[in-house]
Amino acid sequence: MSISKTYTISELAREFSITTRTIRYYEDEAFLSPRREGQQRIYAEKDRVLLKLILRGKRLGFSLNESKGILALYEPGGSNQHQLQSMLNLLREKQESLRRRLEDIEMMQSDLLEAEERIFRALTDGQANGDPDSHEQN
Amino acid sequence: MSISKTYTISELAREFSITTRTIRYYEDEAFLSPRREGQQRIYAEKDRVLLKLILRGKRLGFSLNESKGILALYEPGGSNQHQLQSMLNLLREKQESLRRRLEDIEMMQSDLLEAEERIFRALTDGQANGDPDSHEQN
DNA sequence: GTTCTAGTTTACGTAAACGTAAACTAGAAC
DNA sequence: GTTCTAGTTTACGTTTACGTAAACTAGAAC
């Protein structure tokens, strides 16, 4: 058991390009519970991982509360039959919602490809199209 | 040119499982501009597509303003050299951000798979693990 | 002619996720 | 010993994306 690395609040803020306010807010919302050293917060690797997961969730459009569900899956946690079952259910749900998001991304990507082609054609076809005002002037 | 289908506000609300308030809000924010018939709004297929795109963006965690950028790519729009170039730039940006989101999804999916295995093992291994309190009682 | 039903405008309210300012603490650097 | 620098608490403010209520309109059904 080596003493694993710790982080200050501003180190984490810098790494993830967020403000310290945001990190403290997540603590208020019980996502993080850093150790204290005197008055200061000391973050362990575990906190850093949690933070990363939260932010990843955010980028995918999960609310903090939705992410909370996901985070629960990472905790060793009390594990009787019943709890494990409901964790499995939650897991399936999240997997489903990820699949849907994946579809959304794929559709959007193919839309963007189409748009790209259109723009490319408009650029190369000469200006013999659309807006008659589209000459170099101005 | 066949007269393409039109929709009332509540038809669209039902189809996409949103409220009419939301649809009117999007109009206030200039995402939609349905035709009027007397006092009522009449939505064309075009509006329906826009709505779908907005909602897809939302599911992917794009703010309405971010989606606004994407929507601009679908409009025929004034197309002089300069405008086309900046559209291409915007397009690249959006493609990049989609790629990043795709990575996020993939990481989260593999995380979920790991979690699934852990839970499965905990379920099948008998209860000889972790929390010593995990017996059937209660 | 009134009573649904769906639609409309106006406007104040709200939850989530922070931003921002003020006032304080405490070690480090000079 | 004071002056950075980073950290802290407290608390009010702000933006986004709608919710919700009130008061009105207008065709359809009876």
Coordinates of C-alpha atoms (C1' of nucleotides) in Angstrom, one line a residue:
Chain A
M1 CA 0.0 0.0 0.0
S2 CA 2.0 2.9 -1.3
I3 CA 0.8 6.4 -0.2
S4 CA -1.1 7.3 -3.3
K5 CA -0.9 10.8 -4.8
T6 CA -3.0 13.6 -3.5
Y7 CA -4.3 16.8 -5.1
T8 CA -5.2 20.3 -4.0
I9 CA -8.4 21.8 -5.2
S10 CA -6.6 24.1 -7.7
E11 CA -4.6 21.3 -9.2
L12 CA -7.8 19.5 -10.0
A13 CA -9.4 22.6 -11.3
R14 CA -6.5 23.2 -13.6
E15 CA -6.4 19.6 -14.8
F16 CA -10.0 19.6 -15.8
S17 CA -10.4 23.2 -16.8
I18 CA -13.1 23.9 -14.2
T19 CA -13.3 26.3 -11.3
T20 CA -12.7 25.5 -7.7
R21 CA -16.3 26.7 -7.1
T22 CA -17.5 23.8 -9.3
I23 CA -15.5 21.3 -7.3
R24 CA -16.8 22.6 -4.0
Y25 CA -20.3 22.6 -5.5
Y26 CA -19.9 18.9 -6.2
E27 CA -18.9 18.4 -2.7
D28 CA -22.0 20.2 -1.5
E29 CA -24.0 17.8 -3.6
A30 CA -22.2 14.9 -2.0
F31 CA -20.3 13.7 -5.1
L32 CA -16.9 14.2 -3.4
S33 CA -15.8 14.1 0.2
P34 CA -12.1 15.0 0.3
R35 CA -10.1 14.6 3.4
R36 CA -9.3 17.7 5.4
E37 CA -5.9 18.8 6.5
G38 CA -6.5 21.7 8.9
Q39 CA -8.9 23.8 6.9
Q40 CA -7.8 22.6 3.4
R41 CA -9.2 20.0 1.3
I42 CA -7.0 17.1 0.2
Y43 CA -8.2 15.1 -2.7
A44 CA -7.2 11.5 -3.2
E45 CA -6.9 9.6 -6.5
K46 CA -10.4 8.3 -5.9
D47 CA -11.8 11.8 -5.9
R48 CA -10.0 12.6 -9.1
V49 CA -11.6 9.6 -10.8
L50 CA -15.0 10.5 -9.5
L51 CA -14.6 14.0 -10.8
K52 CA -13.5 12.7 -14.2
L53 CA -16.6 10.5 -14.4
I54 CA -18.9 13.3 -13.4
L55 CA -17.5 15.6 -16.1
R56 CA -17.6 12.8 -18.7
G57 CA -21.3 12.4 -17.8
K58 CA -21.9 16.1 -18.2
R59 CA -20.3 16.1 -21.6
L60 CA -22.8 13.4 -22.6
G61 CA -25.7 15.4 -21.4
F62 CA -26.3 13.5 -18.1
S63 CA -27.4 15.7 -15.3
L64 CA -25.5 15.5 -12.1
N65 CA -28.3 13.4 -10.6
E66 CA -28.2 11.0 -13.5
S67 CA -24.5 10.7 -13.0
K68 CA -25.0 10.0 -9.4
G69 CA -26.7 6.8 -10.4
I70 CA -23.7 5.8 -12.5
L71 CA -21.3 6.6 -9.8
A72 CA -23.0 4.3 -7.4
L73 CA -22.0 1.4 -9.6
Y74 CA -18.4 2.1 -8.9
E75 CA -18.6 1.9 -5.2
P76 CA -17.9 -1.5 -3.6
G77 CA -21.1 -0.9 -1.6
G78 CA -23.3 -3.2 0.5
S79 CA -24.1 -6.1 -1.7
N80 CA -27.0 -8.3 -0.7
Q81 CA -29.0 -10.1 -3.4
H82 CA -31.6 -7.3 -3.6
Q83 CA -29.1 -4.5 -3.9
L84 CA -27.1 -6.3 -6.5
Q85 CA -30.2 -6.9 -8.6
S86 CA -31.3 -3.3 -8.5
M87 CA -27.7 -2.3 -9.4
L88 CA -28.0 -4.6 -12.4
N89 CA -31.2 -3.0 -13.4
L90 CA -29.8 0.5 -13.2
L91 CA -26.8 -0.7 -15.2
R92 CA -29.0 -2.0 -18.0
E93 CA -30.8 1.3 -18.1
K94 CA -27.7 3.2 -18.4
Q95 CA -26.4 0.9 -21.1
E96 CA -29.6 1.4 -23.0
S97 CA -29.4 5.2 -22.7
L98 CA -25.8 5.1 -23.9
R99 CA -26.9 3.0 -26.9
R100 CA -29.5 5.6 -27.7
R101 CA -27.0 8.4 -27.5
L102 CA -24.7 6.5 -29.7
E103 CA -27.4 6.3 -32.3
D104 CA -27.9 10.0 -32.0
I105 CA -24.3 10.6 -32.6
E106 CA -24.2 8.4 -35.6
M107 CA -27.2 10.2 -37.1
M108 CA -25.7 13.5 -36.4
Q109 CA -22.4 12.5 -37.9
S110 CA -24.0 11.3 -41.1
D111 CA -26.0 14.6 -41.2
L112 CA -22.8 16.5 -40.9
L113 CA -21.2 14.5 -43.7
E114 CA -24.1 15.4 -46.0
A115 CA -23.8 19.0 -45.0
E116 CA -20.1 18.8 -45.7
E117 CA -20.7 17.5 -49.2
R118 CA -23.2 20.2 -49.9
I119 CA -20.8 22.9 -48.8
F120 CA -18.0 21.4 -50.7
R121 CA -20.0 21.3 -53.9
A122 CA -21.0 24.9 -53.4
L123 CA -17.4 25.8 -53.0
T124 CA -16.0 24.0 -56.0
D125 CA -18.9 24.2 -58.4
G126 CA -18.0 27.7 -59.1
Q127 CA -20.6 30.2 -57.9
A128 CA -23.3 29.3 -60.4
N129 CA -25.8 28.6 -57.7
G130 CA -28.2 30.0 -55.1
D131 CA -27.6 33.5 -54.0
P132 CA -26.8 35.7 -57.1
D133 CA -25.0 38.0 -54.8
S134 CA -22.2 35.5 -54.1
H135 CA -19.4 37.1 -56.0
E136 CA -16.1 38.1 -54.5
Q137 CA -17.1 41.8 -54.0
N138 CA -16.9 42.9 -50.4
Chain B
M1 CA -44.7 20.2 -55.6
S2 CA -47.2 18.3 -53.6
I3 CA -48.7 20.1 -50.6
S4 CA -46.5 18.6 -47.9
K5 CA -48.0 17.6 -44.5
T6 CA -48.5 20.1 -41.8
Y7 CA -48.7 19.6 -38.0
T8 CA -50.4 21.3 -35.1
I9 CA -48.5 22.2 -32.0
S10 CA -50.0 19.4 -30.0
E11 CA -49.3 16.8 -32.7
L12 CA -45.6 17.7 -32.5
A13 CA -45.7 17.8 -28.8
R14 CA -47.1 14.3 -28.7
E15 CA -44.8 12.9 -31.3
F16 CA -41.7 14.1 -29.4
S17 CA -43.0 13.8 -25.9
I18 CA -42.5 17.4 -25.0
T19 CA -44.9 20.2 -24.0
T20 CA -46.4 22.8 -26.2
R21 CA -44.7 25.3 -24.0
T22 CA -41.3 23.9 -25.0
I23 CA -42.2 24.3 -28.7
R24 CA -43.3 27.8 -28.2
Y25 CA -40.2 28.5 -26.3
Y26 CA -38.1 27.3 -29.2
E27 CA -40.0 29.7 -31.4
D28 CA -39.2 32.6 -29.0
E29 CA -35.6 31.6 -29.3
A30 CA -35.9 31.7 -33.1
F31 CA -35.4 28.0 -33.8
L32 CA -38.8 27.7 -35.4
S33 CA -41.0 30.1 -37.3
P34 CA -44.3 28.3 -38.1
R35 CA -46.8 29.8 -40.5
R36 CA -49.9 31.2 -38.9
E37 CA -53.5 30.4 -39.9
G38 CA -55.6 33.0 -38.1
Q39 CA -54.2 32.7 -34.6
Q40 CA -52.9 29.2 -34.8
R41 CA -49.5 27.9 -35.6
I42 CA -49.1 25.6 -38.5
Y43 CA -45.9 23.6 -38.6
A44 CA -44.4 22.3 -41.9
E45 CA -42.2 19.3 -42.3
K46 CA -39.2 21.6 -42.2
D47 CA -40.2 22.7 -38.6
R48 CA -40.6 19.1 -37.6
V49 CA -37.1 18.2 -38.8
L50 CA -35.6 21.2 -37.0
L51 CA -37.3 20.2 -33.8
K52 CA -36.0 16.7 -34.2
L53 CA -32.5 18.0 -34.6
I54 CA -32.8 20.3 -31.6
L55 CA -33.9 17.5 -29.4
R56 CA -31.2 15.2 -30.7
G57 CA -28.7 17.9 -29.8
K58 CA -30.2 18.2 -26.4
R59 CA -29.9 14.4 -25.7
L60 CA -26.2 14.7 -26.6
G61 CA -25.7 17.5 -24.1
F62 CA -25.6 20.4 -26.6
S63 CA -27.1 23.6 -25.3
L64 CA -29.7 25.2 -27.5
N65 CA -27.2 27.7 -28.6
E66 CA -24.7 25.1 -29.6
S67 CA -27.4 23.4 -31.6
K68 CA -28.2 26.7 -33.2
G69 CA -24.8 26.5 -34.8
I70 CA -25.5 23.0 -36.2
L71 CA -28.9 24.1 -37.5
A72 CA -27.3 26.8 -39.5
L73 CA -25.5 24.1 -41.5
Y74 CA -28.8 22.8 -42.8
E75 CA -30.1 26.0 -44.2
P76 CA -29.4 26.7 -47.8
G77 CA -28.3 30.2 -46.8
G78 CA -26.3 32.9 -48.5
S79 CA -23.2 31.2 -49.9
N80 CA -20.3 33.3 -50.8
Q81 CA -16.8 32.1 -50.5
H82 CA -16.3 33.5 -47.1
Q83 CA -19.5 32.2 -45.6
L84 CA -18.9 28.8 -47.0
Q85 CA -15.5 28.7 -45.5
S86 CA -16.7 29.6 -42.0
M87 CA -19.4 27.0 -42.4
L88 CA -16.8 24.4 -43.1
N89 CA -14.9 25.5 -40.0
L90 CA -17.9 25.2 -37.9
L91 CA -18.6 21.8 -39.4
R92 CA -15.1 20.6 -38.5
E93 CA -15.6 21.8 -35.0
K94 CA -18.8 20.0 -34.6
Q95 CA -17.4 16.8 -36.0
E96 CA -14.5 17.0 -33.6
S97 CA -16.8 17.5 -30.6
L98 CA -18.9 14.5 -31.8
R99 CA -15.8 12.4 -32.0
R100 CA -14.9 13.4 -28.4
R101 CA -18.4 12.5 -27.3
L102 CA -18.0 9.2 -29.0
E103 CA -14.9 8.5 -27.1
D104 CA -16.7 9.4 -23.9
I105 CA -19.4 7.0 -24.7
E106 CA -17.0 4.2 -25.4
M107 CA -15.1 4.7 -22.2
M108 CA -18.3 4.8 -20.3
Q109 CA -19.6 1.7 -22.0
S110 CA -16.4 -0.2 -21.1
D111 CA -16.7 1.1 -17.5
L112 CA -20.2 -0.2 -17.4
L113 CA -19.1 -3.6 -18.7
E114 CA -16.6 -3.9 -16.0
A115 CA -19.1 -2.9 -13.4
E116 CA -21.5 -5.5 -14.8
E117 CA -18.9 -8.2 -14.4
R118 CA -18.2 -7.2 -10.9
I119 CA -21.8 -7.3 -10.0
F120 CA -22.3 -10.6 -11.7
R121 CA -19.5 -12.2 -9.9
A122 CA -20.8 -10.8 -6.6
L123 CA -24.2 -12.4 -7.5
T124 CA -22.9 -15.8 -8.5
D125 CA -19.9 -16.2 -6.3
G126 CA -22.1 -16.9 -3.4
Q127 CA -21.9 -14.2 -0.7
A128 CA -18.3 -15.0 0.3
N129 CA -17.1 -11.4 -0.4
G130 CA -16.8 -7.8 0.7
D131 CA -19.3 -6.7 3.2
P132 CA -19.6 -9.4 5.9
D133 CA -23.2 -8.1 6.5
S134 CA -24.4 -9.3 3.1
H135 CA -26.6 -12.2 4.2
E136 CA -30.3 -12.6 3.5
Q137 CA -31.4 -11.1 6.8
N138 CA -33.7 -8.1 6.4
Chain C
dG1 C1' -76.5 29.4 -26.9
dT2 C1' -73.4 27.2 -24.0
dT3 C1' -69.9 24.0 -23.3
dC4 C1' -65.9 21.3 -24.8
dT5 C1' -61.5 21.3 -26.9
dA6 C1' -57.4 23.0 -28.5
dG7 C1' -55.0 27.0 -29.1
dT8 C1' -53.2 31.7 -27.7
dT9 C1' -50.6 35.6 -25.0
dT10 C1' -48.6 37.4 -20.8
dA11 C1' -46.1 36.9 -17.0
dC12 C1' -44.3 35.3 -12.9
dG13 C1' -41.9 31.0 -10.9
dT14 C1' -38.4 27.4 -10.6
dA15 C1' -34.6 23.8 -10.7
dA16 C1' -29.9 23.0 -11.9
dA17 C1' -25.3 24.4 -12.1
dC18 C1' -22.6 27.2 -11.2
dG19 C1' -20.6 32.8 -11.0
dT20 C1' -19.2 36.3 -8.2
dA21 C1' -18.2 39.2 -4.4
dA22 C1' -16.9 39.8 0.6
dA23 C1' -14.6 38.8 4.4
dC24 C1' -11.6 35.6 6.7
dT25 C1' -7.3 32.2 7.5
dA26 C1' -2.8 30.6 7.2
dG27 C1' 1.6 29.2 5.6
dA28 C1' 5.7 31.3 2.6
dA29 C1' 8.5 34.8 1.0
dC30 C1' 10.7 38.8 1.6
Chain D
dG1 C1' 6.0 42.0 10.5
dT2 C1' 3.7 42.6 6.4
dT3 C1' 2.5 41.1 1.9
dC4 C1' 1.6 37.3 -1.4
dT5 C1' -0.7 33.2 -2.5
dA6 C1' -3.9 29.7 -2.1
dG7 C1' -7.5 28.3 0.4
dT8 C1' -11.9 28.8 3.0
dT9 C1' -17.1 30.1 4.3
dT10 C1' -21.3 32.5 3.4
dA11 C1' -24.5 34.2 0.6
dC12 C1' -26.7 36.5 -3.0
dG13 C1' -26.9 36.6 -8.2
dT14 C1' -27.3 34.6 -12.9
dT15 C1' -28.3 31.8 -17.0
dT16 C1' -30.7 28.1 -19.4
dA17 C1' -34.8 25.8 -20.3
dC18 C1' -38.6 25.4 -19.4
dG19 C1' -43.2 24.9 -15.6
dT20 C1' -47.4 26.9 -14.3
dA21 C1' -51.3 29.8 -13.8
dA22 C1' -54.6 33.3 -15.6
dA23 C1' -57.2 35.2 -18.8
dC24 C1' -58.7 35.2 -23.6
dT25 C1' -60.2 33.2 -28.5
dA26 C1' -62.5 30.4 -31.7
dG27 C1' -64.3 26.5 -34.0
dA28 C1' -67.1 21.9 -33.0
dA29 C1' -70.5 19.4 -30.7
dC30 C1' -74.6 19.1 -28.5

